[in-house]
Amino acid sequence: MYKLKTGTGLRKSMVIQNSSLSAQDLTTTQADLTGTEVAYTCETNASYIVYEITAQWNHLHTSTYDHIYFWVELWEKVGDTWSSMGAGYRWTEIFIYLKGQDVMHATFRLPSYTGERSYKLRVRAYSGRRPTFNEDEEGNTYDLIVKMYSVL
């Protein structure tokens, strides 16, 4: 955990999470993206909060060029309840007639809040052609990186 950094007009705390993970195959059922859950306490007087993720994924399960379609969505836990953040906090990846891999990077800007809250990503594939997270085309495993911080 990175703690209070002060500079010219800047003060923030940052949580950086780098998890050692194995490959995670997506399914057509919504599931947590392993390693993305972060608990974060918002800084007093923060203008907003940032949740960032960088993750490797690939789609090389077949010998033919095909399409994949999957979405990733941010969820928030307040108290004991997890809920979707809604349409403004999700994105879709589409590969059409390709085999390949990608390093995705996403940044979510969240409203400031009081106390601690937890956030995580949930994922779902829309077809039988499903990507694998945390692994490249040669089977090398890559850890995803999640960051959360306050911006004053």
Short mmCIF file of N, CA and C in Angstrom, two decimals:
data_model
loop_
_atom_site.label_atom_id
_atom_site.label_comp_id
_atom_site.label_asym_id
_atom_site.label_seq_id
_atom_site.Cartn_x
_atom_site.Cartn_y
_atom_site.Cartn_z
N MET A 1 0.84 -1.17 0.00
CA MET A 1 0.00 0.00 0.00
C MET A 1 0.89 1.23 0.00
N TYR A 2 0.58 2.14 -0.87
CA TYR A 2 1.27 3.42 -0.98
C TYR A 2 0.51 4.40 -0.10
N LYS A 3 1.18 5.08 0.80
CA LYS A 3 0.51 5.98 1.75
C LYS A 3 0.80 7.43 1.45
N LEU A 4 -0.10 8.25 1.88
CA LEU A 4 -0.10 9.70 1.74
C LEU A 4 1.14 10.34 1.15
N LYS A 5 0.98 10.82 -0.04
CA LYS A 5 2.05 11.52 -0.74
C LYS A 5 1.63 12.97 -0.86
N THR A 6 2.50 13.86 -0.49
CA THR A 6 2.15 15.27 -0.60
C THR A 6 3.05 15.94 -1.62
N GLY A 7 2.52 16.89 -2.31
CA GLY A 7 3.26 17.63 -3.32
C GLY A 7 2.52 18.94 -3.54
N THR A 8 2.82 19.60 -4.60
CA THR A 8 2.16 20.85 -4.88
C THR A 8 0.70 20.59 -5.22
N GLY A 9 -0.19 20.84 -4.27
CA GLY A 9 -1.62 20.68 -4.49
C GLY A 9 -2.09 19.25 -4.65
N LEU A 10 -1.25 18.27 -4.33
CA LEU A 10 -1.61 16.88 -4.53
C LEU A 10 -1.41 16.10 -3.25
N ARG A 11 -2.41 15.32 -2.89
CA ARG A 11 -2.29 14.44 -1.74
C ARG A 11 -3.17 13.24 -2.02
N LYS A 12 -2.59 12.07 -2.02
CA LYS A 12 -3.40 10.90 -2.30
C LYS A 12 -2.81 9.66 -1.65
N SER A 13 -3.66 8.67 -1.43
CA SER A 13 -3.21 7.35 -1.03
C SER A 13 -3.55 6.42 -2.17
N MET A 14 -2.77 5.41 -2.35
CA MET A 14 -2.98 4.51 -3.48
C MET A 14 -2.87 3.07 -3.01
N VAL A 15 -3.76 2.23 -3.50
CA VAL A 15 -3.67 0.80 -3.30
C VAL A 15 -3.23 0.21 -4.62
N ILE A 16 -2.13 -0.53 -4.62
CA ILE A 16 -1.68 -1.23 -5.82
C ILE A 16 -1.71 -2.71 -5.51
N GLN A 17 -2.41 -3.45 -6.32
CA GLN A 17 -2.57 -4.87 -6.09
C GLN A 17 -2.05 -5.62 -7.30
N ASN A 18 -1.08 -6.47 -7.08
CA ASN A 18 -0.51 -7.29 -8.15
C ASN A 18 -0.59 -8.73 -7.66
N SER A 19 -1.51 -9.49 -8.20
CA SER A 19 -1.77 -10.84 -7.71
C SER A 19 -1.12 -11.89 -8.59
N SER A 20 -0.57 -12.92 -7.98
CA SER A 20 -0.05 -14.07 -8.74
C SER A 20 -1.23 -14.98 -9.05
N LEU A 21 -1.55 -15.06 -10.32
CA LEU A 21 -2.75 -15.78 -10.72
C LEU A 21 -2.44 -16.82 -11.78
N SER A 22 -3.31 -17.80 -11.87
CA SER A 22 -3.23 -18.74 -12.98
C SER A 22 -4.21 -18.26 -14.06
N ALA A 23 -4.17 -18.89 -15.21
CA ALA A 23 -5.06 -18.52 -16.30
C ALA A 23 -6.52 -18.69 -15.87
N GLN A 24 -7.38 -17.80 -16.34
CA GLN A 24 -8.81 -17.87 -16.04
C GLN A 24 -9.59 -17.85 -17.35
N ASP A 25 -10.22 -18.97 -17.67
CA ASP A 25 -11.07 -19.06 -18.87
C ASP A 25 -12.43 -18.45 -18.57
N LEU A 26 -12.90 -17.58 -19.46
CA LEU A 26 -14.23 -17.02 -19.30
C LEU A 26 -15.27 -18.04 -19.73
N THR A 27 -16.47 -17.90 -19.19
CA THR A 27 -17.61 -18.72 -19.60
C THR A 27 -18.75 -17.78 -19.99
N THR A 28 -19.87 -18.36 -20.40
CA THR A 28 -21.02 -17.53 -20.74
C THR A 28 -21.84 -17.17 -19.51
N THR A 29 -21.37 -17.57 -18.34
CA THR A 29 -21.99 -17.19 -17.07
C THR A 29 -21.15 -16.10 -16.44
N GLN A 30 -21.79 -15.05 -15.95
CA GLN A 30 -21.05 -13.96 -15.32
C GLN A 30 -20.30 -14.46 -14.10
N ALA A 31 -19.03 -14.03 -13.96
CA ALA A 31 -18.18 -14.47 -12.84
C ALA A 31 -17.22 -13.35 -12.46
N ASP A 32 -16.70 -13.42 -11.25
CA ASP A 32 -15.67 -12.46 -10.82
C ASP A 32 -14.41 -12.67 -11.64
N LEU A 33 -13.76 -11.58 -12.01
CA LEU A 33 -12.42 -11.66 -12.60
C LEU A 33 -11.46 -11.74 -11.42
N THR A 34 -10.90 -12.90 -11.21
CA THR A 34 -10.07 -13.19 -10.04
C THR A 34 -8.94 -12.16 -9.89
N GLY A 35 -8.77 -11.68 -8.67
CA GLY A 35 -7.68 -10.75 -8.37
C GLY A 35 -8.02 -9.28 -8.53
N THR A 36 -9.28 -8.97 -8.87
CA THR A 36 -9.63 -7.57 -9.10
C THR A 36 -10.32 -6.90 -7.92
N GLU A 37 -10.63 -7.65 -6.87
CA GLU A 37 -11.33 -7.05 -5.73
C GLU A 37 -10.36 -6.21 -4.90
N VAL A 38 -10.74 -4.96 -4.65
CA VAL A 38 -9.93 -4.04 -3.86
C VAL A 38 -10.82 -3.31 -2.87
N ALA A 39 -10.40 -3.26 -1.61
CA ALA A 39 -11.07 -2.43 -0.59
C ALA A 39 -10.30 -1.12 -0.50
N TYR A 40 -11.00 0.00 -0.51
CA TYR A 40 -10.31 1.29 -0.53
C TYR A 40 -11.05 2.30 0.35
N THR A 41 -10.29 3.05 1.14
CA THR A 41 -10.83 4.14 1.95
C THR A 41 -10.54 5.44 1.23
N CYS A 42 -11.59 6.16 0.92
CA CYS A 42 -11.49 7.42 0.19
C CYS A 42 -10.83 8.49 1.07
N GLU A 43 -9.94 9.29 0.46
CA GLU A 43 -9.32 10.41 1.15
C GLU A 43 -10.37 11.48 1.48
N THR A 44 -10.21 12.14 2.61
CA THR A 44 -11.08 13.25 2.95
C THR A 44 -10.92 14.35 1.90
N ASN A 45 -12.01 14.93 1.47
CA ASN A 45 -12.03 16.01 0.47
C ASN A 45 -11.59 15.58 -0.92
N ALA A 46 -11.65 14.28 -1.23
CA ALA A 46 -11.30 13.83 -2.58
C ALA A 46 -12.34 14.33 -3.58
N SER A 47 -11.87 14.74 -4.75
CA SER A 47 -12.79 15.14 -5.82
C SER A 47 -13.42 13.91 -6.47
N TYR A 48 -12.61 12.87 -6.65
CA TYR A 48 -13.10 11.61 -7.20
C TYR A 48 -12.08 10.52 -6.92
N ILE A 49 -12.48 9.28 -7.22
CA ILE A 49 -11.65 8.10 -7.00
C ILE A 49 -11.37 7.47 -8.37
N VAL A 50 -10.22 6.84 -8.51
CA VAL A 50 -9.88 6.16 -9.77
C VAL A 50 -9.61 4.69 -9.48
N TYR A 51 -10.22 3.81 -10.29
CA TYR A 51 -9.97 2.37 -10.27
C TYR A 51 -9.39 2.04 -11.64
N GLU A 52 -8.17 1.48 -11.66
CA GLU A 52 -7.50 1.14 -12.92
C GLU A 52 -7.15 -0.34 -12.94
N ILE A 53 -7.22 -0.93 -14.11
CA ILE A 53 -6.80 -2.32 -14.27
C ILE A 53 -6.00 -2.46 -15.56
N THR A 54 -4.99 -3.30 -15.49
CA THR A 54 -4.22 -3.72 -16.66
C THR A 54 -4.18 -5.25 -16.62
N ALA A 55 -4.61 -5.89 -17.71
CA ALA A 55 -4.69 -7.35 -17.72
C ALA A 55 -4.41 -7.91 -19.12
N GLN A 56 -3.78 -9.07 -19.16
CA GLN A 56 -3.48 -9.79 -20.39
C GLN A 56 -4.62 -10.78 -20.68
N TRP A 57 -5.01 -10.91 -21.95
CA TRP A 57 -5.94 -11.96 -22.34
C TRP A 57 -5.60 -12.45 -23.74
N ASN A 58 -6.06 -13.66 -24.04
CA ASN A 58 -5.82 -14.21 -25.39
C ASN A 58 -7.01 -15.03 -25.84
N HIS A 59 -7.09 -15.24 -27.13
CA HIS A 59 -8.12 -16.09 -27.73
C HIS A 59 -7.44 -16.95 -28.79
N LEU A 60 -6.98 -18.10 -28.38
CA LEU A 60 -6.25 -18.98 -29.30
C LEU A 60 -6.70 -20.42 -29.15
N HIS A 61 -7.95 -20.63 -28.77
CA HIS A 61 -8.43 -21.98 -28.46
C HIS A 61 -8.76 -22.82 -29.69
N THR A 62 -8.89 -22.19 -30.85
CA THR A 62 -9.27 -22.95 -32.03
C THR A 62 -8.23 -22.77 -33.12
N SER A 63 -8.26 -23.66 -34.08
CA SER A 63 -7.30 -23.56 -35.17
C SER A 63 -7.80 -22.64 -36.28
N THR A 64 -9.08 -22.24 -36.21
CA THR A 64 -9.64 -21.36 -37.23
C THR A 64 -9.78 -19.93 -36.67
N TYR A 65 -9.79 -18.99 -37.57
CA TYR A 65 -10.03 -17.61 -37.16
C TYR A 65 -11.52 -17.47 -36.88
N ASP A 66 -11.84 -16.85 -35.81
CA ASP A 66 -13.23 -16.77 -35.36
C ASP A 66 -13.46 -15.42 -34.70
N HIS A 67 -14.58 -15.29 -34.01
CA HIS A 67 -14.86 -14.05 -33.31
C HIS A 67 -15.05 -14.33 -31.82
N ILE A 68 -14.76 -13.34 -31.02
CA ILE A 68 -15.07 -13.41 -29.60
C ILE A 68 -15.75 -12.11 -29.23
N TYR A 69 -16.55 -12.19 -28.19
CA TYR A 69 -17.31 -11.04 -27.73
C TYR A 69 -17.48 -11.23 -26.23
N PHE A 70 -16.88 -10.36 -25.43
CA PHE A 70 -17.06 -10.46 -23.99
C PHE A 70 -17.14 -9.07 -23.37
N TRP A 71 -17.72 -9.00 -22.19
CA TRP A 71 -17.81 -7.72 -21.51
C TRP A 71 -17.26 -7.82 -20.10
N VAL A 72 -16.84 -6.68 -19.60
CA VAL A 72 -16.27 -6.54 -18.27
C VAL A 72 -17.04 -5.43 -17.57
N GLU A 73 -17.40 -5.63 -16.30
CA GLU A 73 -18.25 -4.67 -15.59
C GLU A 73 -17.74 -4.46 -14.16
N LEU A 74 -17.76 -3.22 -13.70
CA LEU A 74 -17.34 -2.89 -12.34
C LEU A 74 -18.50 -3.04 -11.36
N TRP A 75 -18.23 -3.71 -10.24
CA TRP A 75 -19.22 -3.89 -9.17
C TRP A 75 -18.69 -3.23 -7.90
N GLU A 76 -19.63 -2.78 -7.06
CA GLU A 76 -19.29 -2.08 -5.81
C GLU A 76 -19.95 -2.80 -4.65
N LYS A 77 -19.22 -2.85 -3.54
CA LYS A 77 -19.77 -3.44 -2.31
C LYS A 77 -19.90 -2.32 -1.28
N VAL A 78 -21.12 -2.09 -0.84
CA VAL A 78 -21.39 -1.14 0.23
C VAL A 78 -22.06 -1.94 1.33
N GLY A 79 -21.44 -1.96 2.52
CA GLY A 79 -21.94 -2.84 3.57
C GLY A 79 -21.64 -4.28 3.19
N ASP A 80 -22.68 -5.11 3.14
CA ASP A 80 -22.51 -6.52 2.75
C ASP A 80 -23.07 -6.83 1.37
N THR A 81 -23.46 -5.80 0.63
CA THR A 81 -24.15 -6.01 -0.63
C THR A 81 -23.31 -5.61 -1.85
N TRP A 82 -23.12 -6.55 -2.78
CA TRP A 82 -22.47 -6.27 -4.06
C TRP A 82 -23.53 -5.86 -5.07
N SER A 83 -23.25 -4.83 -5.87
CA SER A 83 -24.18 -4.43 -6.92
C SER A 83 -23.41 -3.86 -8.10
N SER A 84 -24.01 -4.00 -9.27
CA SER A 84 -23.42 -3.48 -10.50
C SER A 84 -23.39 -1.96 -10.45
N MET A 85 -22.33 -1.37 -10.98
CA MET A 85 -22.23 0.09 -11.07
C MET A 85 -23.04 0.61 -12.26
N GLY A 86 -23.49 -0.27 -13.15
CA GLY A 86 -24.34 0.14 -14.26
C GLY A 86 -23.60 0.31 -15.58
N ALA A 87 -24.34 0.73 -16.58
CA ALA A 87 -23.84 0.80 -17.96
C ALA A 87 -22.63 1.71 -18.12
N GLY A 88 -22.50 2.74 -17.35
CA GLY A 88 -21.36 3.64 -17.46
C GLY A 88 -20.06 3.06 -16.94
N TYR A 89 -20.12 1.87 -16.36
CA TYR A 89 -18.94 1.24 -15.77
C TYR A 89 -18.70 -0.15 -16.35
N ARG A 90 -18.96 -0.30 -17.65
CA ARG A 90 -18.67 -1.57 -18.32
C ARG A 90 -18.17 -1.30 -19.73
N TRP A 91 -17.48 -2.27 -20.27
CA TRP A 91 -17.03 -2.16 -21.66
C TRP A 91 -17.03 -3.53 -22.30
N THR A 92 -16.98 -3.53 -23.62
CA THR A 92 -17.03 -4.76 -24.40
C THR A 92 -15.79 -4.87 -25.26
N GLU A 93 -15.26 -6.07 -25.36
CA GLU A 93 -14.15 -6.37 -26.28
C GLU A 93 -14.71 -7.25 -27.38
N ILE A 94 -14.43 -6.92 -28.63
CA ILE A 94 -14.90 -7.71 -29.76
C ILE A 94 -13.73 -7.95 -30.72
N PHE A 95 -13.48 -9.21 -31.03
CA PHE A 95 -12.52 -9.60 -32.08
C PHE A 95 -13.34 -10.35 -33.12
N ILE A 96 -13.29 -9.96 -34.37
CA ILE A 96 -14.05 -10.63 -35.41
C ILE A 96 -13.09 -11.24 -36.41
N TYR A 97 -13.21 -12.55 -36.59
CA TYR A 97 -12.38 -13.34 -37.51
C TYR A 97 -10.89 -13.12 -37.27
N LEU A 98 -10.55 -13.17 -36.02
CA LEU A 98 -9.15 -13.01 -35.62
C LEU A 98 -8.79 -14.04 -34.56
N LYS A 99 -7.53 -14.35 -34.49
CA LYS A 99 -6.98 -15.06 -33.35
C LYS A 99 -5.98 -14.09 -32.76
N GLY A 100 -5.90 -13.99 -31.48
CA GLY A 100 -4.94 -13.04 -30.96
C GLY A 100 -4.95 -12.89 -29.47
N GLN A 101 -4.32 -11.81 -29.06
CA GLN A 101 -4.20 -11.50 -27.65
C GLN A 101 -4.14 -9.99 -27.50
N ASP A 102 -4.31 -9.53 -26.27
CA ASP A 102 -4.29 -8.10 -26.03
C ASP A 102 -3.95 -7.86 -24.57
N VAL A 103 -3.41 -6.70 -24.31
CA VAL A 103 -3.27 -6.21 -22.94
C VAL A 103 -4.29 -5.09 -22.83
N MET A 104 -5.31 -5.31 -22.01
CA MET A 104 -6.33 -4.28 -21.87
C MET A 104 -5.99 -3.40 -20.67
N HIS A 105 -6.32 -2.14 -20.83
CA HIS A 105 -6.15 -1.19 -19.73
C HIS A 105 -7.43 -0.37 -19.65
N ALA A 106 -8.02 -0.31 -18.48
CA ALA A 106 -9.24 0.47 -18.29
C ALA A 106 -9.10 1.32 -17.04
N THR A 107 -9.68 2.50 -17.10
CA THR A 107 -9.70 3.43 -15.96
C THR A 107 -11.13 3.86 -15.72
N PHE A 108 -11.59 3.69 -14.48
CA PHE A 108 -12.92 4.12 -14.09
C PHE A 108 -12.81 5.30 -13.13
N ARG A 109 -13.56 6.32 -13.39
CA ARG A 109 -13.63 7.49 -12.49
C ARG A 109 -14.90 7.34 -11.66
N LEU A 110 -14.72 7.25 -10.33
CA LEU A 110 -15.82 7.01 -9.40
C LEU A 110 -16.07 8.25 -8.55
N PRO A 111 -17.30 8.48 -8.13
CA PRO A 111 -17.56 9.60 -7.23
C PRO A 111 -16.92 9.35 -5.86
N SER A 112 -16.53 10.40 -5.18
CA SER A 112 -15.94 10.25 -3.84
C SER A 112 -17.02 9.77 -2.87
N TYR A 113 -16.58 9.22 -1.76
CA TYR A 113 -17.48 8.68 -0.75
C TYR A 113 -16.82 8.77 0.61
N THR A 114 -17.53 8.39 1.65
CA THR A 114 -17.00 8.40 3.01
C THR A 114 -16.76 6.97 3.46
N GLY A 115 -15.62 6.73 4.10
CA GLY A 115 -15.33 5.40 4.62
C GLY A 115 -14.69 4.49 3.59
N GLU A 116 -14.85 3.17 3.83
CA GLU A 116 -14.25 2.16 2.96
C GLU A 116 -15.32 1.48 2.11
N ARG A 117 -14.98 1.22 0.85
CA ARG A 117 -15.82 0.43 -0.04
C ARG A 117 -14.93 -0.53 -0.81
N SER A 118 -15.54 -1.57 -1.33
CA SER A 118 -14.81 -2.54 -2.13
C SER A 118 -15.35 -2.53 -3.55
N TYR A 119 -14.45 -2.81 -4.49
CA TYR A 119 -14.80 -2.86 -5.91
C TYR A 119 -14.16 -4.10 -6.52
N LYS A 120 -14.81 -4.63 -7.57
CA LYS A 120 -14.26 -5.76 -8.30
C LYS A 120 -14.84 -5.75 -9.71
N LEU A 121 -14.20 -6.51 -10.60
CA LEU A 121 -14.70 -6.66 -11.95
C LEU A 121 -15.35 -8.03 -12.11
N ARG A 122 -16.44 -8.05 -12.88
CA ARG A 122 -17.09 -9.30 -13.25
C ARG A 122 -17.06 -9.39 -14.77
N VAL A 123 -16.94 -10.60 -15.29
CA VAL A 123 -16.76 -10.81 -16.73
C VAL A 123 -17.73 -11.88 -17.23
N ARG A 124 -17.99 -11.82 -18.55
CA ARG A 124 -18.84 -12.82 -19.19
C ARG A 124 -18.54 -12.85 -20.68
N ALA A 125 -18.44 -14.05 -21.23
CA ALA A 125 -18.29 -14.22 -22.68
C ALA A 125 -19.69 -14.41 -23.27
N TYR A 126 -19.86 -13.97 -24.51
CA TYR A 126 -21.17 -14.08 -25.16
C TYR A 126 -21.28 -15.22 -26.15
N SER A 127 -20.27 -16.04 -26.28
CA SER A 127 -20.35 -17.13 -27.26
C SER A 127 -19.51 -18.30 -26.79
N GLY A 128 -19.50 -19.35 -27.59
CA GLY A 128 -18.70 -20.51 -27.27
C GLY A 128 -17.20 -20.26 -27.42
N ARG A 129 -16.83 -19.22 -28.13
CA ARG A 129 -15.42 -18.86 -28.31
C ARG A 129 -15.05 -17.90 -27.20
N ARG A 130 -14.37 -18.40 -26.20
CA ARG A 130 -14.14 -17.60 -24.99
C ARG A 130 -12.65 -17.31 -24.79
N PRO A 131 -12.34 -16.11 -24.34
CA PRO A 131 -10.94 -15.76 -24.08
C PRO A 131 -10.45 -16.31 -22.75
N THR A 132 -9.15 -16.29 -22.60
CA THR A 132 -8.49 -16.67 -21.35
C THR A 132 -7.75 -15.44 -20.84
N PHE A 133 -7.96 -15.11 -19.58
CA PHE A 133 -7.25 -14.00 -18.94
C PHE A 133 -5.98 -14.48 -18.27
N ASN A 134 -5.02 -13.59 -18.11
CA ASN A 134 -3.76 -13.80 -17.38
C ASN A 134 -2.80 -14.74 -18.10
N GLU A 135 -2.97 -14.90 -19.41
CA GLU A 135 -2.11 -15.80 -20.16
C GLU A 135 -1.94 -15.27 -21.58
N ASP A 136 -0.72 -15.40 -22.14
CA ASP A 136 -0.50 -14.98 -23.52
C ASP A 136 -0.61 -16.17 -24.47
N GLU A 137 -0.35 -15.93 -25.75
CA GLU A 137 -0.52 -16.96 -26.77
C GLU A 137 0.45 -18.13 -26.63
N GLU A 138 1.53 -17.95 -25.87
CA GLU A 138 2.50 -19.03 -25.69
C GLU A 138 2.33 -19.74 -24.35
N GLY A 139 1.28 -19.39 -23.60
CA GLY A 139 1.04 -20.04 -22.32
C GLY A 139 1.74 -19.41 -21.14
N ASN A 140 2.42 -18.28 -21.34
CA ASN A 140 3.06 -17.57 -20.24
C ASN A 140 2.00 -16.87 -19.40
N THR A 141 2.13 -16.96 -18.09
CA THR A 141 1.16 -16.36 -17.19
C THR A 141 1.59 -14.94 -16.83
N TYR A 142 0.63 -14.02 -16.89
CA TYR A 142 0.87 -12.62 -16.52
C TYR A 142 -0.09 -12.21 -15.42
N ASP A 143 0.42 -11.51 -14.43
CA ASP A 143 -0.41 -11.04 -13.34
C ASP A 143 -1.12 -9.76 -13.75
N LEU A 144 -2.39 -9.66 -13.39
CA LEU A 144 -3.07 -8.40 -13.63
C LEU A 144 -2.69 -7.40 -12.56
N ILE A 145 -2.84 -6.13 -12.86
CA ILE A 145 -2.48 -5.06 -11.93
C ILE A 145 -3.70 -4.18 -11.72
N VAL A 146 -4.08 -3.97 -10.47
CA VAL A 146 -5.21 -3.12 -10.12
C VAL A 146 -4.70 -1.98 -9.24
N LYS A 147 -5.13 -0.75 -9.55
CA LYS A 147 -4.78 0.42 -8.74
C LYS A 147 -6.03 1.18 -8.37
N MET A 148 -6.09 1.69 -7.15
CA MET A 148 -7.15 2.61 -6.72
C MET A 148 -6.51 3.78 -6.02
N TYR A 149 -7.01 4.98 -6.31
CA TYR A 149 -6.46 6.16 -5.64
C TYR A 149 -7.46 7.30 -5.66
N SER A 150 -7.25 8.23 -4.73
CA SER A 150 -8.07 9.44 -4.62
C SER A 150 -7.39 10.57 -5.35
N VAL A 151 -8.18 11.42 -5.97
CA VAL A 151 -7.67 12.64 -6.61
C VAL A 151 -8.34 13.81 -5.93
N LEU A 152 -7.51 14.71 -5.38
CA LEU A 152 -8.05 15.87 -4.65
C LEU A 152 -8.29 17.05 -5.58
#
